[in-house]
Amino acid sequence: MLEASLGDVLRADAGGRTPLVLVACSGGPDSLALAAVAAYFAQTDRCRVGAVVVDHGLQEGSARAAEGAAAAARGLGLDPVEVRRVEVRKDGMGPEASARSARYAALDDVAARLDASAVLLGHTLDDQAEQVLLGLARGSGTRSLAGMPPRRGLYLRPFLDLRRQETEAICAFYGLEPWHDPTNQDPAFARSRVRVEVLPFLEDQLGPGIARALARSAQILGQDADLLERLSAESYRSLRIDGGDGTLLLPEDGLLALPAALRQRVLALAALELGAYQPSFERLRAAESLLDRKGSAGPVQLGGKVSVHRQVRGRAVLQGEASYGNLVLSSNRSNGPGVKQSHRPTQE
């Protein structure tokens, strides 16, 4: 399981050094079990294993819990082991998203400084099922419903096929006493409600295989999302025109020739290149409606202060005749002529 996840990471680099793998360890059952398995694996001398403990400072006693997790990791033989305290900023995101952003920033920093080959995350099949249910509740698209990928860049999730009770059994086998984060039971958080109330209810009503079925759906959708993203990236490269001064142009006829699933992704890629955050489905549909050539020519706000409007190419034509030009995407720093831009922050 772990060996399959690490793959090429286990090979020594060109300098002959044994690769360093870091475990993101909170001290909870999942990450502590992962640290124990990784420590055992390191005894083969095919890799070195260290740990990073992130203290979010969001609750009383968090520093003590972080030091306890670090001590447990050192007791397993992991080296180096670092504790990083982060500041969770209130920047418009929810508390869970803000904490996640701060956590990954810390993990990125430590991994880069220590030249780590991989960072292991202890997410389990139960976490994956919860992620899919949250995505369904939000009305999300394919990528979100695909849940968490087994690998993204340096980050690996070798426990996505394990249930939470199995990680607890691993901790018991090694005589470890994991820390249980009280926020995991706090109904103020949506994920906690899904974990404590929604998923147990579904398993009671639909059968104990619901979590595994949701995780299997995520795996299937992940393959679909990978293909759609590859095709949309190819389409975007073929259509994208640099309009100068930070604007991007997308030919209307080229967009209309695409299936809706690719067309919306191409529009999103253009918005993201200009610095927007991921546009919602409703905003992408509003941008797509500009291609109907009915009503307003825009602008449509795509989020992150990026807008799109329709531009007619060439000379005017008689009313009712076909006319194709470009959709023009721009940010507030590069408004097209005659385009009135709203400076109010967009709400998703």
PDB file of C-alpha atoms in Angstrom, residues 156-344:
ATOM      1  CA  LEU A 156       0.450  11.373  -1.336  1.00  0.00           C
ATOM      2  CA  ARG A 157      -2.550   9.757   0.351  1.00  0.00           C
ATOM      3  CA  PRO A 158      -1.700   6.069   0.825  1.00  0.00           C
ATOM      4  CA  PHE A 159      -4.605   5.357   3.231  1.00  0.00           C
ATOM      5  CA  LEU A 160      -7.529   6.204   0.913  1.00  0.00           C
ATOM      6  CA  ASP A 161      -8.517   2.525   0.804  1.00  0.00           C
ATOM      7  CA  LEU A 162      -8.496   2.120   4.610  1.00  0.00           C
ATOM      8  CA  ARG A 163     -11.430   2.694   6.952  1.00  0.00           C
ATOM      9  CA  ARG A 164     -10.977   4.844  10.024  1.00  0.00           C
ATOM     10  CA  GLN A 165     -11.347   1.894  12.381  1.00  0.00           C
ATOM     11  CA  GLU A 166      -8.407   0.245  10.630  1.00  0.00           C
ATOM     12  CA  THR A 167      -6.124   3.179  11.435  1.00  0.00           C
ATOM     13  CA  GLU A 168      -7.308   2.981  15.040  1.00  0.00           C
ATOM     14  CA  ALA A 169      -6.381  -0.721  15.020  1.00  0.00           C
ATOM     15  CA  ILE A 170      -2.907   0.140  13.712  1.00  0.00           C
ATOM     16  CA  CYS A 171      -2.432   2.600  16.578  1.00  0.00           C
ATOM     17  CA  ALA A 172      -3.531  -0.063  19.068  1.00  0.00           C
ATOM     18  CA  PHE A 173      -1.111  -2.570  17.546  1.00  0.00           C
ATOM     19  CA  TYR A 174       1.798  -0.182  18.026  1.00  0.00           C
ATOM     20  CA  GLY A 175       0.624   0.853  21.504  1.00  0.00           C
ATOM     21  CA  LEU A 176       0.023   4.448  20.424  1.00  0.00           C
ATOM     22  CA  GLU A 177      -2.460   6.763  22.127  1.00  0.00           C
ATOM     23  CA  PRO A 178      -3.774   9.157  19.479  1.00  0.00           C
ATOM     24  CA  TRP A 179      -5.129  12.607  20.179  1.00  0.00           C
ATOM     25  CA  HIS A 180      -8.789  13.110  19.240  1.00  0.00           C
ATOM     26  CA  ASP A 181      -9.467  16.590  17.883  1.00  0.00           C
ATOM     27  CA  PRO A 182     -12.660  17.873  19.571  1.00  0.00           C
ATOM     28  CA  THR A 183     -13.596  19.841  16.445  1.00  0.00           C
ATOM     29  CA  ASN A 184     -14.202  16.515  14.673  1.00  0.00           C
ATOM     30  CA  GLN A 185     -17.307  16.150  16.845  1.00  0.00           C
ATOM     31  CA  ASP A 186     -18.339  19.830  16.787  1.00  0.00           C
ATOM     32  CA  PRO A 187     -21.669  20.251  14.915  1.00  0.00           C
ATOM     33  CA  ALA A 188     -20.708  23.843  14.100  1.00  0.00           C
ATOM     34  CA  PHE A 189     -18.600  22.431  11.249  1.00  0.00           C
ATOM     35  CA  ALA A 190     -20.291  20.903   8.197  1.00  0.00           C
ATOM     36  CA  ARG A 191     -17.716  18.129   7.893  1.00  0.00           C
ATOM     37  CA  SER A 192     -18.255  17.170  11.533  1.00  0.00           C
ATOM     38  CA  ARG A 193     -22.014  16.912  10.989  1.00  0.00           C
ATOM     39  CA  VAL A 194     -21.446  14.694   7.976  1.00  0.00           C
ATOM     40  CA  ARG A 195     -19.052  12.507   9.984  1.00  0.00           C
ATOM     41  CA  VAL A 196     -21.126  12.196  13.156  1.00  0.00           C
ATOM     42  CA  GLU A 197     -24.692  12.365  11.843  1.00  0.00           C
ATOM     43  CA  VAL A 198     -25.136  12.123   8.060  1.00  0.00           C
ATOM     44  CA  LEU A 199     -22.859   9.243   7.089  1.00  0.00           C
ATOM     45  CA  PRO A 200     -23.916   6.999  10.017  1.00  0.00           C
ATOM     46  CA  PHE A 201     -27.561   7.698   9.116  1.00  0.00           C
ATOM     47  CA  LEU A 202     -26.972   6.754   5.475  1.00  0.00           C
ATOM     48  CA  GLU A 203     -25.160   3.582   6.472  1.00  0.00           C
ATOM     49  CA  ASP A 204     -28.033   2.697   8.783  1.00  0.00           C
ATOM     50  CA  GLN A 205     -30.641   3.311   6.055  1.00  0.00           C
ATOM     51  CA  LEU A 206     -28.779   2.167   2.932  1.00  0.00           C
ATOM     52  CA  GLY A 207     -26.364  -0.383   4.284  1.00  0.00           C
ATOM     53  CA  PRO A 208     -22.814  -0.385   5.676  1.00  0.00           C
ATOM     54  CA  GLY A 209     -21.274  -0.247   2.190  1.00  0.00           C
ATOM     55  CA  ILE A 210     -22.285   3.360   1.512  1.00  0.00           C
ATOM     56  CA  ALA A 211     -18.914   4.869   2.462  1.00  0.00           C
ATOM     57  CA  ARG A 212     -17.044   2.477   0.186  1.00  0.00           C
ATOM     58  CA  ALA A 213     -19.554   3.128  -2.620  1.00  0.00           C
ATOM     59  CA  LEU A 214     -19.035   6.887  -2.313  1.00  0.00           C
ATOM     60  CA  ALA A 215     -15.269   6.429  -2.401  1.00  0.00           C
ATOM     61  CA  ARG A 216     -15.598   4.206  -5.467  1.00  0.00           C
ATOM     62  CA  SER A 217     -17.701   6.887  -7.172  1.00  0.00           C
ATOM     63  CA  ALA A 218     -14.957   9.411  -6.403  1.00  0.00           C
ATOM     64  CA  GLN A 219     -12.382   7.161  -8.050  1.00  0.00           C
ATOM     65  CA  ILE A 220     -14.515   6.796 -11.199  1.00  0.00           C
ATOM     66  CA  LEU A 221     -15.240  10.523 -11.365  1.00  0.00           C
ATOM     67  CA  GLY A 222     -11.566  11.273 -10.829  1.00  0.00           C
ATOM     68  CA  GLN A 223     -10.717   9.456 -14.059  1.00  0.00           C
ATOM     69  CA  ASP A 224     -13.463  11.373 -15.881  1.00  0.00           C
ATOM     70  CA  ALA A 225     -12.262  14.680 -14.448  1.00  0.00           C
ATOM     71  CA  ASP A 226      -8.675  13.983 -15.508  1.00  0.00           C
ATOM     72  CA  LEU A 227      -9.783  13.381 -19.093  1.00  0.00           C
ATOM     73  CA  LEU A 228     -12.032  16.455 -19.203  1.00  0.00           C
ATOM     74  CA  GLU A 229      -9.281  18.637 -17.794  1.00  0.00           C
ATOM     75  CA  ARG A 230      -6.769  17.368 -20.349  1.00  0.00           C
ATOM     76  CA  LEU A 231      -9.173  17.947 -23.245  1.00  0.00           C
ATOM     77  CA  SER A 232     -10.166  21.400 -21.993  1.00  0.00           C
ATOM     78  CA  ALA A 233      -6.513  22.412 -21.567  1.00  0.00           C
ATOM     79  CA  GLU A 234      -5.828  21.355 -25.166  1.00  0.00           C
ATOM     80  CA  SER A 235      -8.873  23.305 -26.383  1.00  0.00           C
ATOM     81  CA  TYR A 236      -7.861  26.362 -24.388  1.00  0.00           C
ATOM     82  CA  ARG A 237      -4.349  26.371 -25.849  1.00  0.00           C
ATOM     83  CA  SER A 238      -5.781  26.166 -29.356  1.00  0.00           C
ATOM     84  CA  LEU A 239      -8.310  29.008 -28.810  1.00  0.00           C
ATOM     85  CA  ARG A 240      -6.471  31.404 -26.489  1.00  0.00           C
ATOM     86  CA  ILE A 241      -5.457  34.739 -28.013  1.00  0.00           C
ATOM     87  CA  ASP A 242      -3.356  37.244 -26.088  1.00  0.00           C
ATOM     88  CA  GLY A 243      -5.235  40.518 -26.390  1.00  0.00           C
ATOM     89  CA  GLY A 244      -2.429  42.568 -24.875  1.00  0.00           C
ATOM     90  CA  ASP A 245      -2.567  44.679 -21.727  1.00  0.00           C
ATOM     91  CA  GLY A 246      -3.552  41.653 -19.670  1.00  0.00           C
ATOM     92  CA  THR A 247      -6.642  40.700 -21.668  1.00  0.00           C
ATOM     93  CA  LEU A 248      -7.464  37.331 -23.192  1.00  0.00           C
ATOM     94  CA  LEU A 249      -9.642  36.668 -26.228  1.00  0.00           C
ATOM     95  CA  LEU A 250     -11.574  33.496 -27.010  1.00  0.00           C
ATOM     96  CA  PRO A 251     -13.121  33.191 -30.513  1.00  0.00           C
ATOM     97  CA  GLU A 252     -16.870  32.724 -30.321  1.00  0.00           C
ATOM     98  CA  ASP A 253     -17.029  30.244 -33.190  1.00  0.00           C
ATOM     99  CA  GLY A 254     -14.355  28.104 -31.554  1.00  0.00           C
ATOM    100  CA  LEU A 255     -16.212  28.126 -28.229  1.00  0.00           C
ATOM    101  CA  LEU A 256     -19.519  27.247 -29.872  1.00  0.00           C
ATOM    102  CA  ALA A 257     -17.908  24.243 -31.539  1.00  0.00           C
ATOM    103  CA  LEU A 258     -17.029  22.765 -28.150  1.00  0.00           C
ATOM    104  CA  PRO A 259     -19.327  20.580 -26.024  1.00  0.00           C
ATOM    105  CA  ALA A 260     -20.723  22.480 -23.047  1.00  0.00           C
ATOM    106  CA  ALA A 261     -18.533  20.536 -20.592  1.00  0.00           C
ATOM    107  CA  LEU A 262     -15.366  21.687 -22.364  1.00  0.00           C
ATOM    108  CA  ARG A 263     -16.642  25.190 -23.177  1.00  0.00           C
ATOM    109  CA  GLN A 264     -17.287  26.011 -19.530  1.00  0.00           C
ATOM    110  CA  ARG A 265     -13.884  24.640 -18.509  1.00  0.00           C
ATOM    111  CA  VAL A 266     -12.156  26.737 -21.190  1.00  0.00           C
ATOM    112  CA  LEU A 267     -13.875  29.867 -19.866  1.00  0.00           C
ATOM    113  CA  ALA A 268     -12.795  28.940 -16.342  1.00  0.00           C
ATOM    114  CA  LEU A 269      -9.171  28.416 -17.444  1.00  0.00           C
ATOM    115  CA  ALA A 270      -9.094  31.879 -18.998  1.00  0.00           C
ATOM    116  CA  ALA A 271     -10.526  33.433 -15.835  1.00  0.00           C
ATOM    117  CA  LEU A 272      -8.015  31.582 -13.662  1.00  0.00           C
ATOM    118  CA  GLU A 273      -5.116  32.743 -15.832  1.00  0.00           C
ATOM    119  CA  LEU A 274      -6.159  36.340 -15.165  1.00  0.00           C
ATOM    120  CA  GLY A 275      -6.130  35.762 -11.421  1.00  0.00           C
ATOM    121  CA  ALA A 276      -9.741  34.866 -10.676  1.00  0.00           C
ATOM    122  CA  TYR A 277     -10.724  32.141  -8.285  1.00  0.00           C
ATOM    123  CA  GLN A 278     -12.711  29.208  -9.679  1.00  0.00           C
ATOM    124  CA  PRO A 279     -15.932  30.677 -11.142  1.00  0.00           C
ATOM    125  CA  SER A 280     -19.201  29.145 -10.026  1.00  0.00           C
ATOM    126  CA  PHE A 281     -21.367  27.159 -12.441  1.00  0.00           C
ATOM    127  CA  GLU A 282     -23.910  30.014 -12.489  1.00  0.00           C
ATOM    128  CA  ARG A 283     -21.273  32.572 -13.504  1.00  0.00           C
ATOM    129  CA  LEU A 284     -19.889  30.309 -16.211  1.00  0.00           C
ATOM    130  CA  ARG A 285     -23.410  29.813 -17.586  1.00  0.00           C
ATOM    131  CA  ALA A 286     -23.932  33.581 -17.613  1.00  0.00           C
ATOM    132  CA  ALA A 287     -20.688  34.010 -19.564  1.00  0.00           C
ATOM    133  CA  GLU A 288     -21.717  31.215 -21.909  1.00  0.00           C
ATOM    134  CA  SER A 289     -25.029  32.973 -22.582  1.00  0.00           C
ATOM    135  CA  LEU A 290     -23.110  35.817 -24.250  1.00  0.00           C
ATOM    136  CA  LEU A 291     -22.585  33.439 -27.158  1.00  0.00           C
ATOM    137  CA  ASP A 292     -26.361  33.412 -27.794  1.00  0.00           C
ATOM    138  CA  ARG A 293     -26.094  37.050 -28.966  1.00  0.00           C
ATOM    139  CA  LYS A 294     -29.315  37.922 -27.219  1.00  0.00           C
ATOM    140  CA  GLY A 295     -29.606  40.822 -24.826  1.00  0.00           C
ATOM    141  CA  SER A 296     -26.586  42.402 -23.164  1.00  0.00           C
ATOM    142  CA  ALA A 297     -23.043  41.979 -24.449  1.00  0.00           C
ATOM    143  CA  GLY A 298     -21.779  42.038 -20.881  1.00  0.00           C
ATOM    144  CA  PRO A 299     -19.681  42.378 -18.893  1.00  0.00           C
ATOM    145  CA  VAL A 300     -20.307  39.288 -16.781  1.00  0.00           C
ATOM    146  CA  GLN A 301     -18.347  39.090 -13.556  1.00  0.00           C
ATOM    147  CA  LEU A 302     -16.496  35.782 -13.206  1.00  0.00           C
ATOM    148  CA  GLY A 303     -15.137  36.332  -9.712  1.00  0.00           C
ATOM    149  CA  GLY A 304     -11.832  37.634  -8.439  1.00  0.00           C
ATOM    150  CA  LYS A 305     -12.467  40.932 -10.291  1.00  0.00           C
ATOM    151  CA  VAL A 306     -12.304  39.272 -13.704  1.00  0.00           C
ATOM    152  CA  SER A 307     -15.043  40.000 -16.227  1.00  0.00           C
ATOM    153  CA  VAL A 308     -15.973  38.859 -19.729  1.00  0.00           C
ATOM    154  CA  HIS A 309     -17.802  40.714 -22.480  1.00  0.00           C
ATOM    155  CA  ARG A 310     -18.689  40.027 -26.108  1.00  0.00           C
ATOM    156  CA  GLN A 311     -16.811  41.788 -28.888  1.00  0.00           C
ATOM    157  CA  VAL A 312     -18.001  41.900 -32.489  1.00  0.00           C
ATOM    158  CA  ARG A 313     -15.219  41.333 -34.981  1.00  0.00           C
ATOM    159  CA  GLY A 314     -15.168  43.121 -38.327  1.00  0.00           C
ATOM    160  CA  ARG A 315     -17.715  45.520 -39.760  1.00  0.00           C
ATOM    161  CA  ALA A 316     -21.317  45.725 -38.702  1.00  0.00           C
ATOM    162  CA  VAL A 317     -23.806  43.337 -40.267  1.00  0.00           C
ATOM    163  CA  LEU A 318     -27.517  43.535 -40.872  1.00  0.00           C
ATOM    164  CA  GLN A 319     -29.682  42.656 -37.939  1.00  0.00           C
ATOM    165  CA  GLY A 320     -30.366  38.944 -37.827  1.00  0.00           C
ATOM    166  CA  GLU A 321     -27.302  37.898 -39.791  1.00  0.00           C
ATOM    167  CA  ALA A 322     -24.693  35.670 -38.206  1.00  0.00           C
ATOM    168  CA  SER A 323     -21.765  37.532 -36.731  1.00  0.00           C
ATOM    169  CA  TYR A 324     -18.904  35.951 -34.799  1.00  0.00           C
ATOM    170  CA  GLY A 325     -16.189  37.743 -32.893  1.00  0.00           C
ATOM    171  CA  ASN A 326     -14.495  37.149 -29.562  1.00  0.00           C
ATOM    172  CA  LEU A 327     -15.277  36.919 -25.912  1.00  0.00           C
ATOM    173  CA  VAL A 328     -12.873  39.248 -24.120  1.00  0.00           C
ATOM    174  CA  LEU A 329     -11.781  38.497 -20.564  1.00  0.00           C
ATOM    175  CA  SER A 330     -10.094  41.194 -18.504  1.00  0.00           C
ATOM    176  CA  SER A 331      -9.375  42.135 -14.930  1.00  0.00           C
ATOM    177  CA  ASN A 332     -10.005  45.475 -13.251  1.00  0.00           C
ATOM    178  CA  ARG A 333      -6.437  46.426 -14.114  1.00  0.00           C
ATOM    179  CA  SER A 334      -7.077  45.984 -17.831  1.00  0.00           C
ATOM    180  CA  ASN A 335     -10.623  46.966 -18.737  1.00  0.00           C
ATOM    181  CA  GLY A 336     -11.525  46.963 -22.402  1.00  0.00           C
ATOM    182  CA  PRO A 337     -12.780  50.207 -24.018  1.00  0.00           C
ATOM    183  CA  GLY A 338     -16.246  51.105 -22.973  1.00  0.00           C
ATOM    184  CA  VAL A 339     -16.508  48.299 -20.460  1.00  0.00           C
ATOM    185  CA  LYS A 340     -17.821  49.419 -17.121  1.00  0.00           C
ATOM    186  CA  GLN A 341     -16.365  47.278 -14.406  1.00  0.00           C
ATOM    187  CA  SER A 342     -17.943  46.731 -11.036  1.00  0.00           C
ATOM    188  CA  HIS A 343     -15.561  47.262  -8.117  1.00  0.00           C
ATOM    189  CA  ARG A 344     -17.767  45.544  -5.585  1.00  0.00           C
TER     190      ARG A 344
END
